[in-house]
CSV table of C-alpha atoms in Angstrom, one decimal:
chain,number,residue,atom,x,y,z
A,262,MET,CA,57.8,151.7,66.0
A,263,ARG,CA,60.7,149.4,65.3
A,264,LYS,CA,62.8,150.9,68.1
A,265,TYR,CA,60.0,150.1,70.6
A,266,ILE,CA,59.8,146.5,69.5
A,267,PHE,CA,63.6,146.3,69.8
A,268,LEU,CA,63.4,147.7,73.4
A,269,ILE,CA,60.7,145.2,74.3
A,270,LEU,CA,62.9,142.4,73.0
A,271,ILE,CA,65.8,143.7,75.0
A,272,LEU,CA,63.7,143.8,78.2
A,273,PHE,CA,61.9,140.5,77.8
A,274,SER,CA,63.7,138.2,75.5
A,275,PRO,CA,64.7,135.0,77.5
A,276,SER,CA,67.9,134.7,75.4
A,277,ILE,CA,69.4,137.8,77.0
A,278,PHE,CA,68.3,137.1,80.6
A,279,ALA,CA,71.1,136.1,83.0
A,280,SER,CA,71.7,132.4,82.7
A,281,ILE,CA,72.1,132.1,86.4
A,282,ARG,CA,70.4,133.3,89.6
A,283,THR,CA,72.7,134.6,92.3
A,284,TYR,CA,71.9,135.3,95.9
A,285,SER,CA,71.9,138.5,97.9
A,286,TYR,CA,73.7,137.9,101.2
A,287,PRO,CA,73.7,140.3,104.2
A,288,GLU,CA,76.4,142.9,104.4
A,289,GLU,CA,77.9,141.1,107.5
A,290,ILE,CA,78.7,138.1,105.3
A,291,LYS,CA,82.0,139.3,103.8
A,292,ALA,CA,83.2,138.1,100.5
A,293,SER,CA,86.2,135.8,100.5
A,294,ASP,CA,89.7,137.2,100.2
A,295,SER,CA,90.9,133.9,98.7
A,296,TYR,CA,88.8,133.6,95.6
A,297,ALA,CA,86.7,135.6,93.2
A,298,LEU,CA,84.2,133.8,91.0
A,299,THR,CA,82.2,134.8,88.0
A,300,VAL,CA,79.7,132.6,86.2
A,301,ASP,CA,78.8,133.6,82.6
A,302,GLY,CA,80.3,136.9,83.5
A,303,VAL,CA,78.2,137.4,86.6
A,304,PRO,CA,80.0,137.9,89.9
A,305,VAL,CA,79.1,135.3,92.5
A,306,HIS,CA,79.5,135.9,96.2
A,307,VAL,CA,82.2,133.6,97.7
A,308,ILE,CA,82.1,132.8,101.5
A,309,ASP,CA,85.0,131.6,103.6
A,310,ASN,CA,84.6,128.7,106.1
A,311,PRO,CA,87.0,127.8,108.9
A,312,VAL,CA,87.8,124.3,107.4
A,313,PRO,CA,89.6,126.3,105.8
A,314,CYS,CA,87.8,126.4,102.5
A,315,SER,CA,85.5,128.7,100.5
A,316,PHE,CA,82.2,128.1,98.9
A,317,ALA,CA,79.8,129.8,96.5
A,318,ALA,CA,76.3,128.9,95.3
A,319,PHE,CA,74.0,129.9,92.5
A,320,GLU,CA,71.2,128.5,90.4
A,321,MET,CA,71.5,127.4,86.8
A,322,GLU,CA,69.3,126.0,84.0
A,323,GLN,CA,71.8,125.5,81.2
A,324,ALA,CA,75.5,125.1,80.6
A,325,VAL,CA,77.5,128.0,82.2
A,326,SER,CA,81.1,129.2,82.0
A,327,VAL,CA,83.0,129.5,85.2
A,328,GLU,CA,86.0,131.7,85.9
A,329,ILE,CA,87.9,131.6,89.1
A,330,GLU,CA,90.7,133.9,90.4
A,331,SER,CA,92.8,132.6,93.3
A,332,LYS,CA,95.1,134.5,95.6
A,333,VAL,CA,97.7,131.8,95.2
A,334,THR,CA,99.7,131.1,92.0
A,335,VAL,CA,97.9,128.4,90.1
A,336,LYS,CA,100.0,125.6,88.4
A,337,TRP,CA,97.6,122.7,88.7
A,338,VAL,CA,93.9,122.3,89.4
A,339,ASP,CA,91.7,119.2,90.2
A,340,VAL,CA,88.0,119.6,89.8
A,341,ARG,CA,86.2,116.8,91.6
A,342,PRO,CA,84.3,114.6,91.4
A,343,LEU,CA,86.2,113.2,88.4
A,344,SER,CA,83.1,111.6,87.1
A,345,ALA,CA,81.8,115.1,86.2
A,346,GLY,CA,84.4,115.1,83.5
A,347,ILE,CA,85.3,118.8,83.9
A,348,LYS,CA,87.8,120.0,81.4
A,349,LEU,CA,89.6,123.2,82.4
A,350,VAL,CA,92.2,125.6,81.2
A,351,ILE,CA,94.4,128.0,83.2
A,352,LYS,CA,95.0,131.3,81.5
A,353,GLU,CA,96.5,134.4,83.0
A,354,ASP,CA,96.2,132.9,86.5
A,355,LYS,CA,92.4,132.3,86.0
A,356,ILE,CA,90.8,128.9,86.2
A,357,CYS,CA,88.2,128.5,83.4
A,358,PHE,CA,85.8,125.6,82.7
A,359,THR,CA,82.2,124.8,81.8
A,360,ILE,CA,79.5,123.3,84.0
A,361,THR,CA,76.9,121.6,82.0
A,362,GLU,CA,74.4,120.7,84.7
A,363,PRO,CA,73.6,121.4,88.3
A,364,GLY,CA,76.0,119.7,90.8
A,365,ASN,CA,78.5,120.1,93.6
A,366,TYR,CA,82.2,120.5,92.8
A,367,SER,CA,85.4,120.8,94.7
A,368,VAL,CA,88.2,122.9,93.1
A,369,GLU,CA,91.6,122.0,94.5
A,370,ILE,CA,94.7,123.9,93.6
A,371,ASN,CA,98.3,122.7,93.2
A,372,GLY,CA,97.6,119.2,94.5
A,373,LYS,CA,96.7,120.4,98.0
A,374,LEU,CA,93.7,119.8,100.2
A,375,SER,CA,94.2,123.1,102.0
A,376,HIS,CA,91.6,125.7,101.2
A,377,PRO,CA,89.6,124.3,98.2
A,378,LEU,CA,86.7,126.2,96.6
A,379,PHE,CA,83.4,124.4,96.7
A,380,ILE,CA,81.0,125.4,93.9
A,381,PHE,CA,77.3,124.5,94.5
A,382,ALA,CA,75.4,124.8,91.2
A,383,ASN,CA,71.8,124.5,92.3
A,384,PRO,CA,68.9,123.7,90.0
A,385,LYS,CA,66.3,126.4,89.8
A,386,GLU,CA,63.7,126.3,92.5
A,387,ILE,CA,60.2,127.6,93.0
A,388,LYS,CA,59.7,129.6,96.1
A,389,PRO,CA,56.7,129.3,98.3
A,390,SER,CA,54.5,132.2,99.1
A,391,LYS,CA,55.5,134.4,102.0
A,392,ASP,CA,51.8,134.9,102.7
A,393,ASP,CA,51.1,131.2,103.3
A,394,PRO,CA,50.4,130.8,107.0
A,395,ASP,CA,52.1,127.3,107.0
A,396,VAL,CA,55.4,128.7,105.6
A,397,LEU,CA,58.0,129.9,108.0
A,398,PHE,CA,59.9,132.1,105.5
A,399,PHE,CA,63.4,133.4,106.2
A,400,GLU,CA,64.2,136.1,103.7
A,401,ALA,CA,67.4,136.7,101.7
A,402,GLY,CA,69.7,139.5,102.6
A,403,LYS,CA,69.2,139.2,106.3
A,404,VAL,CA,70.9,137.4,109.3
A,405,HIS,CA,68.2,135.6,111.2
A,406,ARG,CA,68.7,134.5,114.8
A,407,PRO,CA,65.5,132.5,115.5
A,408,GLY,CA,66.9,130.1,118.1
A,409,ILE,CA,65.5,126.7,117.7
A,410,ILE,CA,62.9,126.6,114.9
A,411,ARG,CA,60.2,124.1,115.9
A,412,PRO,CA,57.9,123.4,112.9
A,413,GLU,CA,54.5,121.8,113.5
A,414,SER,CA,52.8,119.2,111.4
A,415,GLY,CA,52.1,120.4,107.9
A,416,GLN,CA,54.5,123.4,108.0
A,417,HIS,CA,57.2,124.4,105.6
A,418,VAL,CA,60.5,126.0,106.8
A,419,TYR,CA,61.9,127.9,103.9
A,420,ILE,CA,65.3,129.5,104.0
A,421,GLU,CA,65.7,131.6,100.9
A,422,GLY,CA,68.9,131.7,98.9
A,423,GLY,CA,70.9,134.6,100.5
A,424,ALA,CA,69.3,134.2,103.9
A,425,TYR,CA,71.7,133.5,106.8
A,426,VAL,CA,70.2,131.6,109.7
A,427,ILE,CA,72.0,131.2,113.0
A,428,GLY,CA,69.9,128.7,114.7
A,429,ALA,CA,68.6,125.1,114.5
A,430,ILE,CA,65.5,123.1,113.5
A,431,ALA,CA,64.1,120.5,115.8
A,432,ALA,CA,60.7,118.8,116.2
A,433,THR,CA,59.2,115.7,117.8
A,434,GLY,CA,56.1,113.8,116.8
A,435,VAL,CA,55.3,115.8,113.7
A,436,GLU,CA,54.2,114.7,110.2
A,437,ASN,CA,54.4,116.2,106.7
A,438,VAL,CA,57.0,118.8,107.4
A,439,ARG,CA,59.3,120.3,104.7
A,440,VAL,CA,62.5,122.2,105.2
A,441,SER,CA,63.9,123.7,102.0
A,442,GLY,CA,65.7,126.6,100.3
A,443,HIS,CA,69.1,127.5,99.1
A,444,GLY,CA,70.0,129.6,102.1
A,445,ILE,CA,72.6,129.0,104.8
A,446,MET,CA,72.3,127.7,108.3
A,447,ASP,CA,75.4,128.6,110.2
A,448,GLY,CA,77.2,127.3,113.4
A,449,SER,CA,80.2,129.6,113.2
A,450,LEU,CA,78.9,132.1,115.8
A,451,ASN,CA,78.5,129.3,118.3
A,452,ASN,CA,82.2,128.7,118.4
A,453,ARG,CA,82.9,132.3,119.4
A,454,LEU,CA,80.5,132.5,122.3
A,455,THR,CA,80.5,131.4,125.9
A,456,GLN,CA,78.1,128.6,126.8
A,457,GLU,CA,75.8,131.2,128.4
A,458,GLN,CA,75.7,133.4,125.3
A,459,THR,CA,75.0,130.4,123.1
A,460,ALA,CA,72.3,129.1,125.3
A,461,ALA,CA,70.6,132.4,125.0
A,462,ILE,CA,70.4,131.9,121.3
A,463,PHE,CA,69.1,128.3,121.4
A,464,SER,CA,67.6,128.3,124.9
A,465,VAL,CA,66.0,124.8,125.0
A,466,ASP,CA,67.4,121.4,125.7
A,467,ASN,CA,65.7,119.0,123.3
A,468,GLY,CA,66.2,115.9,125.6
A,469,TYR,CA,68.7,114.3,123.3
A,470,GLY,CA,71.4,116.9,123.2
A,471,SER,CA,72.5,119.9,125.2
A,472,ALA,CA,71.2,123.4,124.8
A,473,GLY,CA,73.6,125.8,123.3
A,474,LYS,CA,76.4,125.0,121.0
A,475,TYR,CA,75.8,121.2,120.9
A,476,GLN,CA,72.3,121.6,119.5
A,477,ARG,CA,72.1,119.6,116.3
A,478,PHE,CA,71.4,121.6,113.1
A,479,ILE,CA,68.3,119.7,111.9
A,480,GLU,CA,66.7,117.0,114.1
A,481,PHE,CA,63.4,115.2,113.8
A,482,ILE,CA,62.3,112.7,116.4
A,483,ASP,CA,59.4,110.2,116.2
A,484,SER,CA,58.1,111.8,113.0
A,485,LYS,CA,56.8,110.9,109.6
A,486,ASN,CA,56.9,112.2,106.0
A,487,ILE,CA,59.8,114.6,106.4
A,488,SER,CA,61.6,116.4,103.6
A,489,ILE,CA,64.9,118.3,104.0
A,490,GLU,CA,66.2,119.9,100.8
A,491,GLY,CA,68.8,122.3,99.3
A,492,LEU,CA,70.3,124.1,102.3
A,493,ILE,CA,74.0,124.9,103.0
A,494,LEU,CA,74.9,123.8,106.5
A,495,ASN,CA,78.0,125.8,107.5
A,496,ASN,CA,80.5,125.0,110.2
A,497,SER,CA,78.4,122.7,112.4
A,498,THR,CA,79.7,122.0,115.9
A,499,THR,CA,78.0,118.6,116.2
A,500,TRP,CA,75.8,116.1,114.3
A,501,GLN,CA,74.0,117.9,111.5
A,502,VAL,CA,71.0,116.2,110.0
A,503,VAL,CA,69.5,113.6,112.4
A,504,PRO,CA,66.2,111.7,111.9
A,505,ILE,CA,65.6,109.6,115.1
A,506,ASN,CA,62.9,107.0,114.9
A,507,CYS,CA,61.4,108.5,111.8
A,508,GLU,CA,59.6,107.1,108.8
A,509,ASN,CA,59.6,108.3,105.2
A,510,VAL,CA,62.4,110.8,105.2
A,511,THR,CA,63.9,112.5,102.1
A,512,ILE,CA,67.2,114.4,102.4
A,513,SER,CA,68.2,115.9,99.1
A,514,GLY,CA,70.5,118.6,97.7
A,515,LEU,CA,72.1,119.5,101.0
A,516,LYS,CA,75.6,121.0,101.2
A,517,LEU,CA,77.5,120.3,104.5
A,518,VAL,CA,80.8,122.0,105.1
A,519,SER,CA,82.6,121.8,108.5
A,520,ASP,CA,85.7,120.5,110.3
A,521,ASN,CA,84.8,120.2,114.0
A,522,PRO,CA,84.8,117.2,116.5
A,523,SER,CA,81.7,115.0,116.1
A,524,ASP,CA,80.4,116.9,113.1
A,525,ASP,CA,78.8,113.8,111.5
A,526,GLY,CA,77.0,114.9,108.3
A,527,ILE,CA,73.9,112.8,108.2
A,528,ASP,CA,73.1,110.4,111.1
A,529,ILE,CA,70.2,108.1,110.5
A,530,VAL,CA,69.1,106.8,113.8
A,531,ARG,CA,66.5,103.9,114.2
A,532,SER,CA,64.7,105.2,111.1
A,533,ARG,CA,62.9,103.5,108.2
A,534,ASN,CA,62.4,104.4,104.6
A,535,VAL,CA,65.1,107.1,104.3
A,536,HIS,CA,66.3,108.4,101.0
A,537,VAL,CA,69.4,110.6,100.8
A,538,LYS,CA,70.2,112.0,97.3
A,539,ASP,CA,72.4,114.6,95.6
A,540,CYS,CA,74.1,115.8,98.8
A,541,PHE,CA,77.7,117.2,99.2
A,542,VAL,CA,79.3,116.4,102.5
A,543,ARG,CA,82.7,117.6,103.6
A,544,VAL,CA,83.1,117.0,107.4
A,545,LYS,CA,85.8,116.0,109.9
A,546,ASP,CA,83.8,113.0,111.2
A,547,ASP,CA,81.5,110.5,109.5
A,548,CYS,CA,79.9,111.7,106.3
A,549,VAL,CA,76.9,109.4,106.7
A,550,ALA,CA,76.4,107.3,109.8
A,551,ILE,CA,73.6,104.8,110.4
A,552,LYS,CA,72.9,104.1,114.0
A,553,ALA,CA,70.5,102.3,116.3
A,554,HIS,CA,70.8,103.6,119.9
A,555,LEU,CA,69.0,105.9,122.4
A,556,ASP,CA,66.2,104.7,124.7
A,557,TYR,CA,64.0,102.7,122.4
A,558,PRO,CA,62.8,99.0,122.4
A,559,ASP,CA,64.9,96.6,120.4
A,560,ASN,CA,62.2,96.3,117.8
A,561,VAL,CA,62.6,99.9,116.7
A,562,ILE,CA,65.0,99.1,113.9
A,563,VAL,CA,66.7,100.6,110.9
A,564,ASP,CA,65.2,99.4,107.7
A,565,SER,CA,65.3,100.5,104.0
A,566,VAL,CA,67.9,103.3,103.7
A,567,LEU,CA,69.1,104.5,100.2
A,568,VAL,CA,72.0,106.9,99.8
A,569,GLU,CA,72.7,107.8,96.2
A,570,GLN,CA,74.3,110.3,93.8
A,571,CYS,CA,76.2,112.1,96.6
A,572,VAL,CA,79.7,113.5,96.9
A,573,PHE,CA,81.6,112.8,100.1
A,574,TRP,CA,84.8,114.1,101.7
A,575,ASN,CA,85.7,112.7,105.1
A,576,ALA,CA,88.6,114.5,106.8
A,577,ALA,CA,90.7,113.7,109.9
A,578,TRP,CA,88.2,111.5,111.9
A,579,GLY,CA,85.5,109.0,111.3
A,580,ASN,CA,84.6,107.3,108.0
A,581,GLY,CA,83.0,107.9,104.7
A,582,LEU,CA,80.0,105.6,104.7
A,583,GLU,CA,79.5,104.3,108.2
A,584,ILE,CA,77.1,101.8,109.9
A,585,GLY,CA,77.8,102.0,113.6
A,586,PHE,CA,79.1,102.2,116.2
A,587,GLU,CA,75.9,102.4,118.3
A,588,LEU,CA,73.8,99.5,117.1
A,589,HIS,CA,71.6,98.5,120.0
A,590,ALA,CA,68.5,97.5,118.0
A,591,ALA,CA,67.6,94.0,117.0
A,592,GLU,CA,68.2,94.7,113.3
A,593,VAL,CA,69.8,97.1,110.9
A,594,LYS,CA,68.9,95.9,107.4
A,595,ASN,CA,68.3,96.7,103.7
A,596,ILE,CA,70.8,99.5,103.4
A,597,THR,CA,72.0,100.7,99.9
A,598,PHE,CA,74.8,103.1,99.0
A,599,ARG,CA,74.7,103.7,95.2
A,600,ASP,CA,76.3,105.8,92.5
A,601,CYS,CA,78.4,108.0,94.8
A,602,ASP,CA,81.7,109.8,94.5
A,603,ILE,CA,84.2,109.6,97.4
A,604,ILE,CA,86.6,112.4,96.7
A,605,HIS,CA,88.6,112.1,99.9
A,606,VAL,CA,88.9,109.9,102.9
A,607,GLU,CA,91.8,111.3,104.9
A,608,SER,CA,91.6,108.8,107.7
A,609,GLY,CA,89.3,105.9,108.7
A,610,ALA,CA,87.5,103.7,106.1
A,611,VAL,CA,85.6,104.4,103.0
A,612,PHE,CA,83.1,101.6,103.7
A,613,SER,CA,82.7,100.7,107.4
A,614,ILE,CA,80.3,98.5,109.5
A,615,HIS,CA,81.4,98.9,113.1
A,616,ASN,CA,79.0,96.6,115.0
A,617,SER,CA,79.9,97.3,118.6
A,618,ASP,CA,76.6,96.0,120.0
A,619,LYS,CA,74.0,93.3,119.6
A,620,ALA,CA,72.3,94.2,116.3
A,621,ILE,CA,72.2,91.8,113.3
A,622,VAL,CA,73.4,93.9,110.3
A,623,SER,CA,72.3,92.4,107.1
A,624,ASN,CA,71.5,93.0,103.4
A,625,VAL,CA,73.8,95.9,102.8
A,626,LEU,CA,74.7,96.9,99.2
A,627,TYR,CA,77.5,99.2,98.1
A,628,GLU,CA,77.2,99.7,94.3
A,629,ASP,CA,78.7,101.9,91.6
A,630,ILE,CA,81.0,103.8,94.0
A,631,ARG,CA,84.0,105.8,92.7
A,632,ILE,CA,86.9,106.5,95.1
A,633,GLU,CA,89.4,109.2,94.2
A,634,ASP,CA,91.5,109.4,97.4
A,635,ALA,CA,91.4,106.9,100.4
A,636,ARG,CA,94.4,107.0,102.7
A,637,HIS,CA,93.7,104.4,105.3
A,638,LYS,CA,91.1,101.6,104.9
A,639,LEU,CA,88.9,100.5,102.0
A,640,PHE,CA,86.6,97.9,103.5
A,641,ASP,CA,86.3,97.8,107.3
A,642,LEU,CA,83.8,95.3,108.8
A,643,GLY,CA,84.2,94.7,112.5
A,644,ILE,CA,82.3,93.2,115.5
A,645,PHE,CA,83.9,94.4,118.7
A,646,ARG,CA,83.4,96.1,122.0
A,647,SER,CA,83.6,99.9,122.2
A,648,LYS,CA,83.0,102.8,124.7
A,649,PHE,CA,79.7,103.5,123.0
A,650,CYS,CA,78.1,100.0,123.4
A,651,THR,CA,75.8,98.5,126.0
A,652,ASP,CA,78.7,96.9,127.8
A,653,GLY,CA,80.9,99.9,127.3
A,654,SER,CA,82.0,102.4,129.9
A,655,SER,CA,82.5,106.2,130.2
A,656,ASP,CA,84.5,105.9,133.4
A,657,GLU,CA,87.8,107.8,132.7
A,658,ALA,CA,89.9,105.4,134.8
A,659,TYR,CA,88.5,102.4,133.1
A,660,LEU,CA,89.0,104.0,129.7
A,661,ASP,CA,92.6,104.8,130.5
A,662,GLU,CA,93.2,101.1,131.1
A,663,PHE,CA,91.1,99.5,128.3
A,664,ILE,CA,90.5,101.9,125.4
A,665,THR,CA,92.6,101.4,122.3
A,666,HIS,CA,92.9,103.4,119.0
A,667,ASP,CA,94.8,100.7,117.1
A,668,VAL,CA,92.4,99.0,114.6
A,669,TRP,CA,89.3,101.0,115.5
A,670,ASP,CA,89.1,104.2,117.4
A,671,ASN,CA,87.4,103.9,120.8
A,672,GLU,CA,87.6,100.1,120.9
A,673,LEU,CA,87.6,98.6,124.4
A,674,ARG,CA,89.9,95.7,125.0
A,675,ILE,CA,88.2,92.6,126.6
A,676,PRO,CA,89.6,92.1,130.2
A,677,GLU,CA,91.3,88.8,130.7
A,678,GLY,CA,88.9,85.9,131.2
A,679,LYS,CA,85.8,88.1,130.3
A,680,ARG,CA,85.5,87.3,126.5
A,681,GLU,CA,82.6,84.9,126.9
A,682,GLU,CA,80.8,87.3,129.3
A,683,HIS,CA,81.0,90.1,126.7
A,684,ALA,CA,80.0,87.8,123.8
A,685,LYS,CA,76.3,88.1,124.8
A,686,TYR,CA,76.4,91.8,123.8
A,687,ARG,CA,77.8,91.1,120.4
A,688,GLY,CA,75.9,90.9,117.1
A,689,GLN,CA,76.5,89.8,113.6
A,690,ILE,CA,77.3,91.1,110.1
A,691,LYS,CA,76.0,89.1,107.1
A,692,ASN,CA,75.0,89.3,103.5
A,693,ILE,CA,77.1,92.3,102.4
A,694,THR,CA,77.8,93.1,98.8
A,695,PHE,CA,80.3,95.4,97.2
A,696,ARG,CA,79.6,95.8,93.5
A,697,ASN,CA,81.3,97.9,90.8
A,698,ILE,CA,83.6,99.7,93.2
A,699,GLN,CA,86.4,101.7,91.6
A,700,VAL,CA,89.6,103.1,93.2
A,701,LEU,CA,90.6,105.7,90.7
A,702,GLU,CA,93.6,107.4,92.3
A,703,GLY,CA,95.7,107.7,95.5
A,704,ILE,CA,97.3,104.9,97.5
A,705,TYR,CA,96.1,101.3,97.7
A,706,PRO,CA,94.2,101.1,101.1
A,707,PHE,CA,94.0,97.9,103.1
A,708,SER,CA,90.9,96.2,104.3
A,709,ILE,CA,89.8,94.2,107.4
A,710,PHE,CA,86.9,91.7,108.1
A,711,ILE,CA,87.1,90.9,111.8
A,712,GLY,CA,84.3,89.1,113.7
A,713,TYR,CA,84.2,88.6,117.5
A,714,ASP,CA,84.0,84.8,117.6
A,715,ASP,CA,82.4,81.9,115.7
A,716,GLN,CA,78.9,82.9,116.8
A,717,HIS,CA,79.4,86.6,116.1
A,718,ALA,CA,81.1,86.5,112.8
A,719,ILE,CA,81.3,88.3,109.4
A,720,ASP,CA,79.3,85.9,107.2
A,721,GLY,CA,78.7,86.3,103.5
A,722,VAL,CA,80.6,89.1,101.8
A,723,THR,CA,80.6,89.3,98.0
A,724,ILE,CA,83.0,91.6,96.2
A,725,GLU,CA,81.9,91.9,92.6
A,726,ASN,CA,83.9,93.8,89.9
A,727,LEU,CA,86.3,95.7,92.2
A,728,GLN,CA,88.7,97.7,90.1
A,729,LEU,CA,91.9,99.3,91.4
A,730,TYR,CA,93.3,101.9,89.0
A,731,GLY,CA,91.5,100.2,86.1
A,732,LYS,CA,92.6,96.7,86.9
A,733,ARG,CA,89.9,94.2,88.0
A,734,ILE,CA,90.6,92.3,91.2
A,735,ASN,CA,89.9,88.6,90.7
A,736,SER,CA,90.9,86.9,94.0
A,737,LEU,CA,91.2,87.6,97.7
A,738,GLU,CA,94.9,87.2,97.4
A,739,GLU,CA,95.0,90.4,95.3
A,740,LEU,CA,93.4,92.4,98.1
A,741,LYS,CA,95.3,93.9,101.0
A,742,LEU,CA,92.9,92.1,103.4
A,743,HIS,CA,93.1,90.8,106.9
A,744,THR,CA,90.4,88.4,108.2
A,745,GLU,CA,89.4,86.9,111.6
A,746,PHE,CA,86.1,85.0,112.3
A,747,ALA,CA,85.0,85.8,108.7
A,748,ARG,CA,83.6,83.2,106.3
A,749,ASN,CA,82.0,82.9,102.9
A,750,ILE,CA,84.0,85.8,101.4
A,751,ARG,CA,83.9,85.8,97.6
A,752,VAL,CA,85.5,87.8,94.9
A,753,GLU,CA,83.7,87.7,91.6
């Protein structure tokens, strides 16, 4: 009798169940040659990305032990974000550390940014029923090629951990739609196909972007009550998560990994009440961009956006936390970036408001932001003319004469004698607060506050408790700051 009780305990005791849940990927998704990963002794599938980098995902409910083998000789390792407080040891060419809670981590070897390993430790999730008629269920262990998935109001698009979806999600005029799961949406295949082949996969022009390889990954237009959660978006060819004129949008737990032109991570366009949380974004272009363009009336504004508890890596182009360039609406207001880790900004600015149109940008708060590596600009607030604005131009001959890439990429010089004429298209930037900002490592980036003229100025910037390498900045003179048409700038 005792041996049967013992067998039952072995089979059903929670204490000896695996502490993690791994995902079963299709055979076509080959394991990385660069890294091998085990978590609590369980092998975890590692996938390569053209960045180049590798990534792996699993679910956890308690502290777990991580062991990484790398093909390169390991002498030094940084695990970011630093705020996670990861303590590691290197033994016998293996990298070992403990993760105490779900989160997203970048493992960087020998002080180089080339080919990191991203570890996505997901919280446990509850799966919806495959039998629910309102659930579009993409199963694990398969490569799916659905083209453009077009959910209707009340539907749930679920991509199971281990599912690999080559396609996109797009809908217009819907309500109460959820997109979730720990699976992968992939854009890699698009880069290897002709336009005709790619169009055969996607097939439909959504009216805001081209059919084929420029189809945005996840796009909702004129919609309400949208939730987008958990997915890995792999190697996007263009803007990735794009709510346009939407209300009540939640974007949480996403992992975005790409390095392609115009691969903005999350573009919030003319939308209201948007909450972005717990995301990991490693892109070549803007990590988060808030915009107000497309063919809408001026009163379709951006209002009440909160971005918090995210990890950002902006590579060769764009900026970390961007508002702009396209700001055609009357107002862009009540924007908060809070409690985020900026692990790398390789070019551009960490914080940027690029108002190249007529909007009034106001009441923007950046709070409790930790910066580990920023190589160009820290604060970048500018009011100027660009190729993207109402009085811009796409004419190649005109651009050859007037476009510059000096202070801002894609800025258009004002022709001689035309400054007052172009002033009517310019907006304002006012009431901006930077609070509890820490530059932890790296070089000391410079900052610029540049308005257009006295009527279109930077007005009211408060810098409160800015710390550079542990030292508090107490005056403007201590900043590497250039200003023009900027007033009421305070350091506290």
